[in-house]
mmCIF file of C-alpha atoms in Angstrom:
data_model
loop_
_atom_site.group_PDB
_atom_site.id
_atom_site.type_symbol
_atom_site.label_atom_id
_atom_site.label_comp_id
_atom_site.label_asym_id
_atom_site.label_seq_id
_atom_site.Cartn_x
_atom_site.Cartn_y
_atom_site.Cartn_z
ATOM 1 C CA MET E 252 55.563 136.720 140.612
ATOM 2 C CA GLU E 253 51.872 137.416 140.031
ATOM 3 C CA SER E 254 52.496 138.963 136.607
ATOM 4 C CA GLN E 255 54.647 135.974 135.603
ATOM 5 C CA ARG E 256 51.869 133.600 136.524
ATOM 6 C CA LYS E 257 49.284 135.765 134.791
ATOM 7 C CA ASN E 258 51.244 135.859 131.536
ATOM 8 C CA ASN E 259 52.118 132.170 131.472
ATOM 9 C CA LEU E 260 50.338 131.182 128.260
ATOM 10 C CA SER E 261 51.109 127.493 128.765
ATOM 11 C CA THR E 262 48.552 127.346 131.603
ATOM 12 C CA PRO E 263 44.874 127.276 130.544
ATOM 13 C CA ALA E 264 42.764 129.908 132.283
ATOM 14 C CA LEU E 265 39.195 130.616 133.257
ATOM 15 C CA PHE E 266 38.098 134.255 133.290
ATOM 16 C CA ILE E 267 35.694 134.913 136.147
ATOM 17 C CA ASP E 268 34.146 138.024 137.695
ATOM 18 C CA LYS E 269 34.231 139.394 141.243
ATOM 19 C CA GLU E 270 30.889 137.768 142.047
ATOM 20 C CA ALA E 271 32.375 134.338 141.392
ATOM 21 C CA VAL E 272 35.521 135.173 143.371
ATOM 22 C CA PHE E 273 33.511 136.297 146.393
ATOM 23 C CA ALA E 274 31.303 133.180 146.221
ATOM 24 C CA LEU E 275 34.411 130.981 146.134
ATOM 25 C CA LEU E 276 35.821 132.913 149.104
ATOM 26 C CA LEU E 277 32.644 132.410 151.169
ATOM 27 C CA CYS E 278 32.806 128.685 150.486
ATOM 28 C CA GLN E 279 36.540 128.498 151.256
ATOM 29 C CA GLU E 280 36.024 130.193 154.641
ATOM 30 C CA GLY E 281 33.250 127.790 155.644
ATOM 31 C CA LEU E 282 30.513 130.400 155.481
ATOM 32 C CA LEU E 283 28.312 128.310 153.169
ATOM 33 C CA THR E 284 28.486 125.131 155.272
ATOM 34 C CA PRO E 285 27.220 122.421 154.664
ATOM 35 C CA VAL E 286 28.700 123.249 151.257
ATOM 36 C CA ASN E 287 32.501 123.265 151.382
ATOM 37 C CA HIS E 288 33.505 122.599 147.765
ATOM 38 C CA LEU E 289 32.451 123.028 144.161
ATOM 39 C CA MET E 290 29.825 120.399 143.386
ATOM 40 C CA ASN E 291 30.172 117.748 140.707
ATOM 41 C CA GLU E 292 27.413 116.848 138.270
ATOM 42 C CA LYS E 293 25.778 114.257 140.534
ATOM 43 C CA GLU E 294 25.754 116.611 143.532
ATOM 44 C CA MET E 295 24.401 119.423 141.353
ATOM 45 C CA HIS E 296 21.355 117.379 140.314
ATOM 46 C CA GLU E 297 20.732 116.091 143.855
ATOM 47 C CA VAL E 298 20.745 119.555 145.397
ATOM 48 C CA ASP E 299 18.683 121.159 142.636
ATOM 49 C CA ASN E 300 16.082 118.397 142.864
ATOM 50 C CA THR E 301 15.830 118.120 146.659
ATOM 51 C CA GLY E 302 17.034 121.462 148.089
ATOM 52 C CA LEU E 303 19.269 119.459 150.418
ATOM 53 C CA PHE E 304 23.019 118.850 150.635
ATOM 54 C CA GLU E 305 24.238 116.188 153.042
ATOM 55 C CA GLY E 306 20.823 116.207 154.679
ATOM 56 C CA GLN E 307 20.766 119.974 155.274
ATOM 57 C CA SER E 308 18.933 122.760 153.462
ATOM 58 C CA PHE E 309 20.736 124.448 150.606
ATOM 59 C CA PRO E 310 18.564 126.146 147.989
ATOM 60 C CA PHE E 311 20.520 125.323 144.829
ATOM 61 C CA SER E 312 23.783 123.806 143.642
ATOM 62 C CA PHE E 313 27.135 125.526 144.135
ATOM 63 C CA ILE E 314 29.037 125.307 140.847
ATOM 64 C CA LEU E 315 31.527 127.317 138.778
ATOM 65 C CA ALA E 316 30.085 127.944 135.302
ATOM 66 C CA PRO E 317 31.446 131.193 133.825
ATOM 67 C CA ALA E 318 30.242 132.404 130.429
ATOM 68 C CA GLY E 319 32.445 133.118 127.418
ATOM 69 C CA LYS E 320 33.700 131.245 124.337
ATOM 70 C CA ARG E 321 37.246 130.944 125.677
ATOM 71 C CA ASN E 322 35.966 129.661 129.012
ATOM 72 C CA GLU E 323 33.727 127.100 127.316
ATOM 73 C CA GLN E 324 36.612 125.818 125.199
ATOM 74 C CA VAL E 325 38.863 125.475 128.255
ATOM 75 C CA MET E 326 36.177 123.599 130.209
ATOM 76 C CA ARG E 327 35.286 121.281 127.329
ATOM 77 C CA GLU E 328 38.937 120.384 126.764
ATOM 78 C CA SER E 329 39.937 120.033 130.427
ATOM 79 C CA LYS E 330 40.731 116.623 131.898
ATOM 80 C CA LYS E 331 40.934 115.308 135.442
ATOM 81 C CA GLY E 332 44.161 116.515 137.026
ATOM 82 C CA ASP E 333 44.582 119.614 134.834
ATOM 83 C CA GLU E 334 45.520 122.857 136.598
ATOM 84 C CA ILE E 335 43.467 125.867 135.525
ATOM 85 C CA ALA E 336 44.410 129.451 136.360
ATOM 86 C CA LEU E 337 41.577 131.704 137.601
ATOM 87 C CA ILE E 338 41.720 135.253 136.216
ATOM 88 C CA CYS E 339 39.586 138.198 137.365
ATOM 89 C CA GLU E 340 39.912 141.618 135.722
ATOM 90 C CA ASN E 341 43.358 140.705 134.334
ATOM 91 C CA HIS E 342 44.598 139.636 137.777
ATOM 92 C CA LEU E 343 45.474 136.098 138.762
ATOM 93 C CA CYS E 344 43.077 135.301 141.601
ATOM 94 C CA GLY E 345 43.562 131.559 142.055
ATOM 95 C CA LYS E 346 43.920 128.129 140.545
ATOM 96 C CA LEU E 347 41.709 125.067 140.210
ATOM 97 C CA LEU E 348 42.738 121.421 140.010
ATOM 98 C CA VAL E 349 40.168 119.838 137.706
ATOM 99 C CA ASP E 350 38.178 116.864 138.935
ATOM 100 C CA SER E 351 35.514 116.917 136.208
ATOM 101 C CA ALA E 352 33.732 119.126 133.686
ATOM 102 C CA PHE E 353 30.061 118.776 132.783
ATOM 103 C CA LYS E 354 27.275 120.463 130.845
ATOM 104 C CA ILE E 355 24.578 122.465 132.627
ATOM 105 C CA ASP E 356 21.112 123.735 131.737
ATOM 106 C CA LYS E 357 21.406 127.546 131.963
ATOM 107 C CA GLN E 358 17.664 128.136 131.875
ATOM 108 C CA ALA E 359 16.966 125.620 134.631
ATOM 109 C CA ARG E 360 19.748 127.055 136.804
ATOM 110 C CA LEU E 361 18.447 130.587 136.348
ATOM 111 C CA PHE E 362 14.942 129.444 137.270
ATOM 112 C CA LYS E 363 16.307 127.765 140.402
ATOM 113 C CA ILE E 364 18.351 130.767 141.539
ATOM 114 C CA MET E 365 15.612 133.313 140.858
ATOM 115 C CA SER E 366 12.760 131.122 142.158
ATOM 116 C CA GLY E 367 10.922 131.532 138.869
ATOM 117 C CA ASP E 368 11.491 135.286 138.442
ATOM 118 C CA ILE E 369 13.428 135.025 135.179
ATOM 119 C CA TYR E 370 12.332 138.232 133.411
ATOM 120 C CA SER E 371 13.828 140.921 135.661
ATOM 121 C CA LYS E 372 17.026 142.864 134.860
ATOM 122 C CA LYS E 373 18.780 140.976 137.632
ATOM 123 C CA ALA E 374 17.745 137.664 136.078
ATOM 124 C CA GLN E 375 19.081 138.794 132.695
ATOM 125 C CA HIS E 376 22.401 139.733 134.308
ATOM 126 C CA ILE E 377 22.689 136.293 135.896
ATOM 127 C CA TYR E 378 21.759 134.521 132.660
ATOM 128 C CA ASN E 379 24.417 136.439 130.715
ATOM 129 C CA ARG E 380 27.148 135.435 133.170
ATOM 130 C CA LEU E 381 26.249 131.728 133.095
ATOM 131 C CA GLY E 382 28.090 129.377 130.756
ATOM 132 C CA ASN E 383 27.004 126.057 129.291
ATOM 133 C CA TYR E 384 29.617 124.048 131.193
ATOM 134 C CA ALA E 385 30.829 123.820 134.785
ATOM 135 C CA LEU E 386 34.108 122.756 136.362
ATOM 136 C CA CYS E 387 34.574 121.189 139.763
ATOM 137 C CA GLY E 388 37.674 120.412 141.767
ATOM 138 C CA GLU E 389 39.829 121.759 144.565
ATOM 139 C CA TYR E 390 40.751 125.419 144.261
ATOM 140 C CA GLU E 391 43.041 127.975 145.883
ATOM 141 C CA LEU E 392 42.575 131.750 145.875
ATOM 142 C CA TYR E 393 45.202 134.505 145.558
ATOM 143 C CA LEU E 394 43.647 137.806 146.611
ATOM 144 C CA GLN E 395 46.632 140.091 147.080
ATOM 145 C CA SER E 396 45.461 142.645 144.510
ATOM 146 C CA GLU E 397 43.664 145.777 145.734
ATOM 147 C CA ILE E 398 40.692 144.987 143.490
ATOM 148 C CA PHE E 399 39.705 142.241 145.925
ATOM 149 C CA ALA E 400 38.769 144.636 148.726
ATOM 150 C CA PHE E 401 36.286 142.173 150.201
ATOM 151 C CA LYS E 402 39.150 140.063 151.574
ATOM 152 C CA ASP E 403 39.717 142.720 154.279
ATOM 153 C CA ARG E 404 36.331 142.304 155.909
ATOM 154 C CA ALA E 405 35.663 141.063 159.425
ATOM 155 C CA THR E 406 36.240 137.310 159.389
ATOM 156 C CA LYS E 407 34.538 134.353 160.962
ATOM 157 C CA GLN E 408 37.620 133.865 163.136
ATOM 158 C CA ALA E 409 37.475 137.479 164.385
ATOM 159 C CA ILE E 410 33.856 137.090 165.436
ATOM 160 C CA THR E 411 34.603 133.735 167.073
ATOM 161 C CA GLN E 412 37.464 135.310 169.031
ATOM 162 C CA PHE E 413 35.197 138.155 170.144
ATOM 163 C CA LYS E 414 32.643 135.661 171.431
ATOM 164 C CA LYS E 415 35.282 133.751 173.427
ATOM 165 C CA ARG E 416 36.913 136.901 174.803
ATOM 166 C CA ASN E 417 33.621 138.358 176.015
ATOM 167 C CA ASN E 418 31.885 135.099 176.913
ATOM 168 C CA THR E 419 29.177 135.979 174.398
ATOM 169 C CA GLN E 420 25.997 133.952 174.624
ATOM 170 C CA SER E 421 23.679 135.526 172.045
ATOM 171 C CA VAL E 422 24.550 137.011 168.654
ATOM 172 C CA THR E 423 22.150 138.526 166.115
ATOM 173 C CA ALA E 424 22.923 139.226 162.471
ATOM 174 C CA MET E 425 21.219 141.842 160.340
ATOM 175 C CA VAL E 426 21.522 142.481 156.603
ATOM 176 C CA LEU E 427 21.395 146.180 155.765
ATOM 177 C CA ASP E 428 22.122 148.686 153.050
ATOM 178 C CA ALA E 429 22.436 151.808 155.262
ATOM 179 C CA SER E 430 21.875 154.086 152.316
ATOM 180 C CA PRO E 431 22.035 156.257 154.368
ATOM 181 C CA ILE E 432 22.273 155.257 158.039
ATOM 182 C CA THR E 433 19.242 156.780 159.799
ATOM 183 C CA ARG E 434 17.862 157.267 163.301
ATOM 184 C CA ILE E 435 15.668 154.225 162.676
ATOM 185 C CA HIS E 436 18.745 152.041 162.227
ATOM 186 C CA GLU E 437 20.056 153.273 165.561
ATOM 187 C CA ARG E 438 16.733 152.506 167.241
ATOM 188 C CA ILE E 439 16.789 148.977 165.829
ATOM 189 C CA PHE E 440 20.435 148.406 166.801
ATOM 190 C CA ARG E 441 19.760 149.456 170.399
ATOM 191 C CA SER E 442 16.671 147.264 170.576
ATOM 192 C CA ILE E 443 18.652 144.243 169.385
ATOM 193 C CA LEU E 444 21.549 144.924 171.783
ATOM 194 C CA GLU E 445 19.151 145.012 174.736
ATOM 195 C CA GLU E 446 18.559 141.295 174.142
ATOM 196 C CA ASN E 447 21.897 140.235 172.638
ATOM 197 C CA ASP E 448 25.591 140.433 173.463
ATOM 198 C CA LEU E 449 26.752 141.077 169.895
ATOM 199 C CA LEU E 450 25.243 142.467 166.683
ATOM 200 C CA VAL E 451 26.815 141.481 163.355
ATOM 201 C CA LEU E 452 25.879 143.894 160.570
ATOM 202 C CA LEU E 453 26.051 142.309 157.114
ATOM 203 C CA LEU E 454 26.621 145.496 155.120
ATOM 204 C CA LEU E 455 25.769 145.012 151.444
ATOM 205 C CA ARG E 456 28.345 145.955 148.828
ATOM 206 C CA ARG E 457 26.646 146.048 145.440
ATOM 207 C CA GLN E 458 28.244 145.281 142.091
ATOM 208 C CA ASN E 459 26.818 148.500 140.658
ATOM 209 C CA GLU E 460 26.672 151.015 143.474
ATOM 210 C CA GLY E 461 24.104 153.812 143.358
ATOM 211 C CA LEU E 462 24.345 157.348 144.694
ATOM 212 C CA LEU E 463 25.991 156.265 147.955
ATOM 213 C CA ASP E 464 28.779 153.792 147.359
ATOM 214 C CA PHE E 465 30.084 151.281 149.860
ATOM 215 C CA TYR E 466 32.868 153.542 151.100
ATOM 216 C CA ILE E 467 30.654 156.428 152.237
ATOM 217 C CA ARG E 468 27.968 154.098 153.645
ATOM 218 C CA LYS E 469 30.547 152.213 155.694
ATOM 219 C CA THR E 470 32.234 155.462 156.812
ATOM 220 C CA CYS E 471 28.940 156.876 158.106
ATOM 221 C CA LEU E 472 27.950 153.596 159.739
ATOM 222 C CA GLU E 473 31.291 153.372 161.547
ATOM 223 C CA PHE E 474 30.944 156.990 162.709
ATOM 224 C CA VAL E 475 27.526 156.348 164.255
ATOM 225 C CA ILE E 476 28.676 153.117 165.892
ATOM 226 C CA THR E 477 31.821 154.727 167.312
ATOM 227 C CA ASN E 478 30.117 157.821 168.708
ATOM 228 C CA TYR E 479 26.586 156.788 169.665
ATOM 229 C CA LEU E 480 26.518 153.008 170.211
ATOM 230 C CA PRO E 481 28.477 150.404 172.225
ATOM 231 C CA LYS E 482 31.086 149.904 169.503
ATOM 232 C CA ASN E 483 32.653 146.881 171.207
ATOM 233 C CA ARG E 484 29.389 144.999 170.708
ATOM 234 C CA ILE E 485 28.876 145.639 166.995
ATOM 235 C CA ALA E 486 30.832 144.072 164.121
ATOM 236 C CA ILE E 487 30.561 145.015 160.441
ATOM 237 C CA PHE E 488 30.827 142.221 157.889
ATOM 238 C CA PRO E 489 30.871 143.548 154.290
ATOM 239 C CA LEU E 490 28.704 141.229 152.193
ATOM 240 C CA ASP E 491 28.986 141.437 148.429
ATOM 241 C CA ASP E 492 25.521 141.388 146.891
ATOM 242 C CA ILE E 493 26.236 138.557 144.455
ATOM 243 C CA TYR E 494 23.920 136.566 142.207
ATOM 244 C CA LEU E 495 23.552 133.723 144.736
ATOM 245 C CA PHE E 496 21.511 136.035 146.990
ATOM 246 C CA ALA E 497 19.315 137.400 144.195
ATOM 247 C CA GLY E 498 16.150 135.307 144.335
ATOM 248 C CA ALA E 499 13.641 134.338 146.983
ATOM 249 C CA HIS E 500 16.038 131.737 148.377
ATOM 250 C CA GLY E 501 18.679 134.399 149.004
ATOM 251 C CA ILE E 502 17.242 134.937 152.449
ATOM 252 C CA ILE E 503 17.995 131.287 153.232
ATOM 253 C CA LEU E 504 21.625 131.870 152.238
ATOM 254 C CA ASP E 505 21.676 134.966 154.470
ATOM 255 C CA ALA E 506 20.596 132.753 157.366
ATOM 256 C CA ILE E 507 23.135 130.026 156.501
ATOM 257 C CA LEU E 508 25.930 132.603 156.351
ATOM 258 C CA ALA E 509 24.843 134.197 159.636
ATOM 259 C CA GLN E 510 24.643 130.797 161.316
ATOM 260 C CA ASN E 511 28.157 129.949 160.106
ATOM 261 C CA LEU E 512 29.392 133.244 161.537
ATOM 262 C CA GLY E 513 28.212 132.026 164.931
ATOM 263 C CA CYS E 514 24.945 133.960 165.097
ATOM 264 C CA ASP E 515 21.888 132.376 166.678
ATOM 265 C CA ARG E 516 19.420 134.970 165.370
ATOM 266 C CA ILE E 517 18.877 137.015 162.251
ATOM 267 C CA ALA E 518 16.822 140.222 162.311
ATOM 268 C CA ILE E 519 14.635 140.876 159.280
ATOM 269 C CA GLY E 520 12.068 143.556 158.550
ATOM 270 C CA GLU E 521 8.505 142.390 158.052
ATOM 271 C CA ASN E 522 8.500 144.020 154.608
ATOM 272 C CA TYR E 523 11.813 142.414 153.616
ATOM 273 C CA PRO E 524 11.602 141.143 150.012
ATOM 274 C CA ASN E 525 11.465 137.346 149.650
ATOM 275 C CA LEU E 526 10.527 136.767 153.290
ATOM 276 C CA ALA E 527 7.259 135.193 152.109
ATOM 277 C CA ILE E 528 5.329 135.379 155.381
ATOM 278 C CA TYR E 529 2.004 133.588 155.512
ATOM 279 C CA TYR E 530 -0.548 132.600 158.147
ATOM 280 C CA ASP E 531 -2.026 129.184 158.802
ATOM 281 C CA HIS E 532 -4.419 128.404 161.671
ATOM 282 C CA GLN E 533 -3.645 131.812 163.239
ATOM 283 C CA LYS E 534 0.082 131.067 163.334
ATOM 284 C CA ILE E 535 2.711 132.975 161.362
ATOM 285 C CA TYR E 536 5.100 131.078 159.070
ATOM 286 C CA SER E 537 7.895 132.065 156.725
ATOM 287 C CA ILE E 538 10.245 130.516 154.188
ATOM 288 C CA PHE E 539 12.438 129.415 157.119
ATOM 289 C CA ASP E 540 9.799 126.951 158.274
ATOM 290 C CA MET E 541 10.441 124.923 155.118
ATOM 291 C CA ALA E 542 14.201 124.819 155.719
ATOM 292 C CA LYS E 543 15.868 121.821 157.338
ATOM 293 C CA ASP E 544 18.619 122.070 159.947
ATOM 294 C CA ILE E 545 18.785 125.859 159.851
ATOM 295 C CA LYS E 546 18.555 126.440 163.568
ATOM 296 C CA ILE E 547 18.916 130.194 163.528
ATOM 297 C CA LYS E 548 15.937 132.082 164.964
ATOM 298 C CA VAL E 549 14.258 134.859 163.008
ATOM 299 C CA LYS E 550 13.476 138.171 164.689
ATOM 300 C CA LEU E 551 10.879 140.145 162.718
ATOM 301 C CA LEU E 552 11.282 143.903 162.913
ATOM 302 C CA SER E 553 8.303 146.224 162.750
ATOM 303 C CA GLU E 554 8.352 149.254 160.475
ATOM 304 C CA PHE E 555 9.239 152.457 162.310
ATOM 305 C CA VAL E 556 8.286 156.070 161.522
ATOM 306 C CA HIS E 557 8.614 159.471 163.167
ATOM 307 C CA CYS E 558 5.246 160.580 164.487
ATOM 308 C CA ASN E 559 4.617 164.335 164.722
ATOM 309 C CA GLN E 560 2.027 163.745 167.438
ATOM 310 C CA CYS E 561 4.112 161.365 169.537
ATOM 311 C CA LYS E 562 7.173 163.564 168.894
ATOM 312 C CA THR E 563 9.399 160.508 168.605
ATOM 313 C CA ILE E 564 10.212 157.367 166.634
ATOM 314 C CA VAL E 565 7.423 154.820 166.921
ATOM 315 C CA SER E 566 6.410 151.455 165.537
ATOM 316 C CA LEU E 567 3.483 151.429 163.129
ATOM 317 C CA LYS E 568 2.049 148.643 165.273
ATOM 318 C CA THR E 569 1.903 150.764 168.407
ATOM 319 C CA CYS E 570 1.340 154.323 167.191
ATOM 320 C CA PRO E 571 -2.316 155.362 167.600
ATOM 321 C CA HIS E 572 -2.106 158.214 165.080
ATOM 322 C CA SER E 573 -2.979 158.191 161.396
ATOM 323 C CA LYS E 574 -0.525 158.129 158.495
ATOM 324 C CA ASN E 575 -0.778 161.881 157.872
ATOM 325 C CA HIS E 576 1.201 162.380 161.122
ATOM 326 C CA HIS E 577 3.989 160.003 160.082
ATOM 327 C CA ILE E 578 7.323 160.748 158.450
ATOM 328 C CA TYR E 579 8.727 157.664 156.732
ATOM 329 C CA TYR E 580 12.397 156.821 156.528
ATOM 330 C CA ARG E 581 12.510 155.819 152.851
ATOM 331 C CA SER E 582 16.058 155.558 151.510
ATOM 332 C CA GLY E 583 14.962 156.730 148.052
ATOM 333 C CA PHE E 584 13.420 159.883 149.538
ATOM 334 C CA LEU E 585 16.490 160.632 151.642
ATOM 335 C CA GLN E 586 18.827 160.005 148.707
ATOM 336 C CA GLY E 587 16.747 162.375 146.589
ATOM 337 C CA ILE E 588 17.184 165.131 149.185
ATOM 338 C CA LEU E 589 20.923 164.508 149.430
ATOM 339 C CA GLN E 590 21.346 164.300 145.662
ATOM 340 C CA SER E 591 19.727 167.734 145.423
ATOM 341 C CA GLY E 592 22.382 169.062 147.778
ATOM 342 C CA LEU E 593 19.899 169.594 150.598
ATOM 343 C CA ILE E 594 20.236 168.620 154.258
ATOM 344 C CA PRO E 595 17.685 166.044 155.514
ATOM 345 C CA LEU E 596 15.837 166.733 158.734
ATOM 346 C CA THR E 597 17.913 165.781 161.753
ATOM 347 C CA ILE E 598 14.999 163.690 163.052
ATOM 348 C CA LEU E 599 15.701 161.458 160.040
ATOM 349 C CA VAL E 600 19.494 161.526 159.685
ATOM 350 C CA ARG E 601 22.135 162.760 162.128
ATOM 351 C CA LYS E 602 23.649 166.055 161.067
ATOM 352 C CA GLU E 603 27.169 164.583 161.123
ATOM 353 C CA VAL E 604 26.092 161.851 158.696
ATOM 354 C CA SER E 605 24.445 164.376 156.357
ATOM 355 C CA ALA E 606 27.572 166.557 156.451
ATOM 356 C CA LYS E 607 29.832 163.619 155.591
ATOM 357 C CA ILE E 608 27.626 162.536 152.692
ATOM 358 C CA LEU E 609 27.127 166.017 151.205
ATOM 359 C CA SER E 610 30.827 166.876 151.409
ATOM 360 C CA TYR E 611 31.517 163.520 149.702
ATOM 361 C CA LEU E 612 28.934 164.052 146.943
ATOM 362 C CA PHE E 613 29.840 167.717 146.376
ATOM 363 C CA PRO E 614 33.565 168.101 147.116
ATOM 364 C CA LYS E 615 34.893 171.674 147.537
ATOM 365 C CA ARG E 616 31.381 172.992 147.023
ATOM 366 C CA PHE E 617 31.828 175.851 149.498
ATOM 367 C CA GLU E 618 35.550 176.432 149.070
ATOM 368 C CA SER E 619 35.196 180.031 147.911
ATOM 369 C CA ILE E 620 32.504 180.856 150.506
ATOM 370 C CA ILE E 621 34.606 179.421 153.332
ATOM 371 C CA GLN E 622 37.586 181.504 152.226
ATOM 372 C CA GLN E 623 35.513 184.705 152.206
ATOM 373 C CA PHE E 624 33.193 184.206 155.156
ATOM 374 C CA GLY E 625 34.799 181.457 157.230
ATOM 375 C CA ALA E 626 35.376 183.838 160.145
ATOM 376 C CA MET E 627 31.621 184.214 160.574
ATOM 377 C CA PHE E 628 31.492 180.612 161.748
ATOM 378 C CA ALA E 629 34.468 180.689 164.119
ATOM 379 C CA SER E 630 33.447 178.977 167.349
ATOM 380 C CA SER E 631 36.444 179.674 169.580
ATOM 381 C CA GLY E 632 37.016 183.364 168.931
ATOM 382 C CA MET E 633 39.779 182.522 166.471
ATOM 383 C CA ILE E 634 39.695 182.025 162.728
ATOM 384 C CA GLU E 635 39.771 178.271 162.171
ATOM 385 C CA GLU E 636 40.530 176.219 159.094
ATOM 386 C CA GLN E 637 37.282 174.602 158.003
ATOM 387 C CA SER E 638 36.297 171.866 155.615
ATOM 388 C CA ASP E 639 33.058 171.514 153.648
ATOM 389 C CA GLU E 640 31.934 169.023 156.263
ATOM 390 C CA ASP E 641 32.505 171.581 159.049
ATOM 391 C CA PHE E 642 30.602 174.158 157.021
ATOM 392 C CA TYR E 643 27.573 171.887 156.701
ATOM 393 C CA LEU E 644 27.584 171.250 160.444
ATOM 394 C CA LYS E 645 27.674 174.987 161.197
ATOM 395 C CA LEU E 646 24.798 175.585 158.755
ATOM 396 C CA ILE E 647 22.722 172.867 160.382
ATOM 397 C CA ASP E 648 23.323 174.404 163.817
ATOM 398 C CA ILE E 649 22.131 177.755 162.511
ATOM 399 C CA TYR E 650 19.018 176.166 160.988
ATOM 400 C CA GLN E 651 18.191 174.726 164.422
ATOM 401 C CA THR E 652 18.283 178.144 166.146
ATOM 402 C CA HIS E 653 14.753 178.915 167.310
ATOM 403 C CA SER E 654 15.135 182.149 169.309
ATOM 404 C CA LEU E 655 14.041 184.361 166.405
ATOM 405 C CA ASN E 656 11.064 182.232 165.396
#
């Protein structure tokens, strides 16, 4: 049925990317409220000029304006009442009933989304995907194909049901990359759960994943939650890192999404990009203080390090020792170690997480060694079948043996 629809040449089609599909899905599920539909030309100008939609804060207009000559021709020729097929990566992903088509200013829209930062690589990517025209109207999505993996995430309804079932009073959201999941993340999670009934982790899924893709990051995060944290009080919500969240106003959309998920707080690091903290009359302010009707509270998280003098994880605000005693949990540093095939210190990353990542990055790396010397690592007196992940864990245990030091 899907292939028949896809190949029906009598139906005009718009070709859109996964970023557009995910944005449409967020809107359809009510996660961008007050916005609940594609805006027309009048609404576009009102929102872009005032930063408000129906009296509530929304940083810029929500429109569908895909680039491409074929797309532009379809939009220019469309009339009210026309049905347009939505195609993503050669898969039918929905349909749109046209209400109106209108011209947009690409440069002005880019400036609005990026808050003036229009010269970065990210800005260039957004500009290239923007067309000169936009379509508005009611739409319906078909996301049966496996390429739309984001449809399987935790939903607003699932989180709402959890809150009702457990009589939840306080819920905090946190956007994270977990690349990789570290001891610091665990410390932060526990701190949040001491004051809240539920923690919703908005786990970023990037369009162009780096060394650690979404699968391995989510696998390691789930392992830590299942084995070392109260798993019934933590929910993972995969959040595609789309162009709408790119600029300084992206943090406002994070808060809007979290609020629509039923969260009353959002936890953000003090060095989070685009937070734009400033002081006035000895009082701290942020970009949220300029937002209207966003009632979610902001919890600022201090930066944590491992202090060799304190012998534990500490906040930079409370540790009395100088920087030369601190080990920082920089994701780039940890990724560099892992990319080199080395095992990070267990005070930084749990050994099980390191083993999972290394066996994922370097599959069958120790296959021949395990076959020859696997018996040396037998733990039960019997020769056991071992994987690369098991081998890493045994090596780490040996590294931690101090009796011969």
